[in-house]
Amino acid sequence: RIAAILLLIWVGILFTRKVRRDAERQEVLTNEIQKINSGLETIIIERTKKLEETLADLSNINSKLNSQNEGLNESAFVSIINLDKDILSVNDLFCEKLGYSKPELIGKRFGSLDAGMDKEEFWSDIWESLFSGKIWRGEILNKTKSGELIWLDTVVVPVKDNSGKIFEFLSISFDITERKEMEQALIETEEKNG
């Protein structure tokens, strides 16, 4: 009996040691997990703060771009052209000054509104320049829906994606009709006065 009691005591001691070791391991693991969690929480807080700062910066940039876009749309004819040379979108000033509605212009070939004075070579040179990634600037004589001639000082910019591949073109034009008419009047006056 004494041997059985001693055996039970010994088993109890071993079991208690094992439970203590398991508890100590559990405590060590719990402490490690808490350290990891604390570190992760710190990283998450820092990254969240950086994301919030980035979002605030992007919001400010977006506001600035919207203001610039608003100013541009109030002062210039703006259109977006796809790689097939078709108009994708136009601003209201473009429609107002040329007398067309947006649905009438969307899908039309960019350059189809010209007054017929520019030769095919002129347009070929423009597209060759644009498709090579260069910005094109020049004067284009267009015809409004009512048949009036309108001179435009135009800049067409290739729009590129992050890899540098052109995916569309942005055209910005200013009405220079009055200036061109004054230049023509001056030429005619000089010719008369000889």
Coordinates of C-alpha atoms in Angstrom, one line a residue:
R1 CA 0.0 0.0 0.0
I2 CA 2.7 2.4 0.8
A3 CA 4.2 1.7 -2.5
A4 CA 0.9 2.5 -4.2
I5 CA 0.6 5.7 -2.2
L6 CA 4.1 6.7 -3.1
L7 CA 3.5 5.8 -6.7
L8 CA 0.3 8.0 -6.7
I9 CA 2.2 10.8 -5.0
W10 CA 5.0 10.5 -7.6
V11 CA 2.5 10.5 -10.5
G12 CA 0.8 13.5 -8.9
I13 CA 4.2 15.3 -8.6
L14 CA 5.0 14.5 -12.3
F15 CA 1.6 15.5 -13.4
T16 CA 1.8 18.8 -11.4
R17 CA 5.3 19.5 -13.0
K18 CA 3.9 18.8 -16.5
V19 CA 0.9 21.0 -15.8
R20 CA 3.2 23.8 -14.5
R21 CA 5.5 23.4 -17.6
D22 CA 2.5 23.5 -19.9
A23 CA 1.2 26.5 -18.0
E24 CA 4.6 28.2 -18.3
R25 CA 4.8 27.4 -22.0
Q26 CA 1.3 28.7 -22.4
E27 CA 2.3 31.9 -20.6
V28 CA 5.4 32.3 -22.8
L29 CA 3.3 31.7 -25.9
T30 CA 0.6 34.1 -24.7
N31 CA 3.3 36.7 -24.0
E32 CA 4.8 36.2 -27.4
I33 CA 1.4 36.4 -29.1
Q34 CA 0.7 39.6 -27.1
K35 CA 4.0 41.1 -28.3
I36 CA 3.3 40.1 -31.9
N37 CA -0.2 41.5 -31.6
S38 CA 1.1 44.7 -30.1
G39 CA 3.7 45.0 -32.9
L40 CA 1.0 44.4 -35.5
E41 CA -1.3 46.9 -33.9
T42 CA 1.5 49.5 -34.0
I43 CA 2.2 48.7 -37.7
I44 CA -1.6 48.9 -38.5
I45 CA -1.9 52.2 -36.7
E46 CA 1.2 53.6 -38.5
R47 CA 0.0 52.3 -41.9
T48 CA -3.5 53.6 -41.3
K49 CA -2.1 57.0 -40.5
K50 CA 0.0 56.9 -43.7
L51 CA -3.0 55.8 -45.7
E52 CA -5.1 58.7 -44.2
E53 CA -2.3 61.1 -45.1
T54 CA -2.1 59.7 -48.6
L55 CA -5.9 59.9 -49.0
A56 CA -5.8 63.5 -47.7
D57 CA -3.1 64.3 -50.3
L58 CA -5.0 62.6 -53.0
S59 CA -8.2 64.5 -52.1
N60 CA -6.2 67.8 -52.3
I61 CA -4.7 66.8 -55.6
N62 CA -8.2 65.8 -56.9
S63 CA -9.6 69.2 -55.7
K64 CA -6.8 71.0 -57.6
L65 CA -7.3 69.0 -60.7
N66 CA -11.1 69.6 -60.6
S67 CA -10.5 73.3 -60.3
Q68 CA -8.0 73.2 -63.2
N69 CA -10.4 71.1 -65.2
E70 CA -13.2 73.6 -64.5
G71 CA -11.1 76.5 -65.6
L72 CA -10.0 74.7 -68.7
N73 CA -13.6 73.7 -69.6
E74 CA -14.7 77.4 -69.2
S75 CA -12.0 78.7 -71.6
A76 CA -11.1 76.0 -74.1
F77 CA -12.6 73.5 -76.4
V78 CA -11.7 70.1 -75.0
S79 CA -12.1 66.7 -76.5
I80 CA -10.8 63.2 -75.9
I81 CA -10.0 61.0 -78.9
N82 CA -9.4 57.3 -79.0
L83 CA -6.7 55.4 -80.9
D84 CA -9.1 54.9 -83.9
K85 CA -9.1 58.8 -84.2
D86 CA -12.8 59.0 -83.1
I87 CA -14.1 61.6 -80.6
L88 CA -14.9 60.0 -77.2
S89 CA -16.0 63.1 -75.4
V90 CA -16.2 66.9 -75.7
N91 CA -16.9 69.6 -73.3
D92 CA -19.8 72.0 -73.3
L93 CA -17.9 74.9 -74.8
F94 CA -16.8 72.7 -77.7
C95 CA -20.5 72.0 -78.5
E96 CA -21.6 75.6 -77.9
K97 CA -19.1 77.2 -80.2
L98 CA -19.4 74.6 -83.0
G99 CA -23.1 74.3 -82.7
Y100 CA -23.3 70.5 -82.3
S101 CA -24.7 68.4 -79.5
K102 CA -22.5 65.9 -77.7
P103 CA -24.3 62.9 -79.4
E104 CA -23.6 64.4 -82.8
L105 CA -19.9 64.6 -82.1
I106 CA -19.3 61.4 -80.1
G107 CA -17.9 58.8 -82.5
K108 CA -17.1 61.3 -85.3
R109 CA -13.6 61.2 -86.7
F110 CA -11.4 63.9 -85.1
G111 CA -10.7 66.3 -88.0
S112 CA -14.0 65.7 -89.7
L113 CA -15.1 69.2 -88.7
D114 CA -12.3 70.9 -90.6
A115 CA -13.3 73.4 -93.3
G116 CA -11.8 71.2 -96.0
M117 CA -8.8 73.5 -96.4
D118 CA -6.4 71.0 -94.8
K119 CA -5.1 68.3 -97.0
E120 CA -4.9 64.6 -96.1
E121 CA -1.2 65.0 -95.7
F122 CA -1.8 67.6 -93.0
W123 CA -3.8 65.1 -90.9
S124 CA -1.4 62.2 -91.7
D125 CA 1.5 64.3 -90.3
I126 CA -0.6 65.1 -87.1
W127 CA -1.4 61.4 -86.5
E128 CA 2.1 60.3 -87.2
S129 CA 3.5 62.8 -84.7
L130 CA 0.9 61.8 -82.1
F131 CA 1.3 58.0 -82.5
S132 CA 5.0 58.5 -82.0
G133 CA 4.3 60.0 -78.6
K134 CA 4.9 63.7 -79.5
I135 CA 2.6 66.6 -78.6
W136 CA 1.2 68.3 -81.7
R137 CA 0.4 72.0 -81.8
G138 CA -1.0 74.0 -84.7
E139 CA -3.9 76.0 -86.2
I140 CA -6.9 74.2 -87.6
L141 CA -9.7 75.9 -89.6
N142 CA -13.0 74.2 -88.7
K143 CA -16.5 74.7 -89.8
T144 CA -19.4 75.1 -87.4
K145 CA -22.7 73.2 -87.9
S146 CA -24.1 76.4 -89.3
G147 CA -21.3 76.7 -91.8
E148 CA -19.3 79.5 -90.2
L149 CA -15.5 79.2 -90.3
I150 CA -13.7 79.1 -86.9
W151 CA -9.9 79.1 -86.4
L152 CA -8.6 77.0 -83.5
D153 CA -5.1 77.1 -81.9
T154 CA -5.0 73.4 -81.0
V155 CA -2.7 71.2 -78.8
V156 CA -3.2 67.5 -79.0
V157 CA -1.4 65.4 -76.3
P158 CA -1.0 61.6 -76.3
V159 CA -2.3 60.3 -73.0
K160 CA -0.2 57.4 -71.7
D161 CA -0.8 54.7 -69.1
N162 CA 1.6 53.8 -66.3
S163 CA 3.7 51.7 -68.7
G164 CA 4.0 54.5 -71.2
K165 CA 1.6 53.1 -73.8
I166 CA -0.6 55.6 -75.5
F167 CA -4.3 54.9 -74.9
E168 CA -6.0 58.1 -76.0
F169 CA -5.4 61.7 -77.0
L170 CA -6.4 64.9 -75.3
S171 CA -7.2 67.9 -77.6
I172 CA -7.3 71.4 -76.2
S173 CA -8.2 74.3 -78.5
F174 CA -8.7 78.0 -78.3
D175 CA -10.7 80.2 -80.6
I176 CA -8.4 82.4 -82.5
T177 CA -10.8 83.4 -85.3
E178 CA -10.8 87.1 -84.3
R179 CA -7.0 87.2 -84.4
K180 CA -6.9 85.4 -87.8
E181 CA -9.5 87.8 -89.2
M182 CA -7.4 90.8 -88.0
E183 CA -4.3 89.3 -89.6
Q184 CA -6.1 88.8 -92.9
A185 CA -7.5 92.4 -92.8
L186 CA -4.0 93.7 -92.1
I187 CA -2.6 91.7 -95.1
E188 CA -5.4 93.0 -97.4
T189 CA -4.8 96.6 -96.2
E190 CA -1.1 96.2 -96.9
E191 CA -1.8 94.8 -100.3
K192 CA -4.1 97.7 -101.1
N193 CA -1.6 100.3 -99.9
G194 CA 1.0 98.5 -101.8

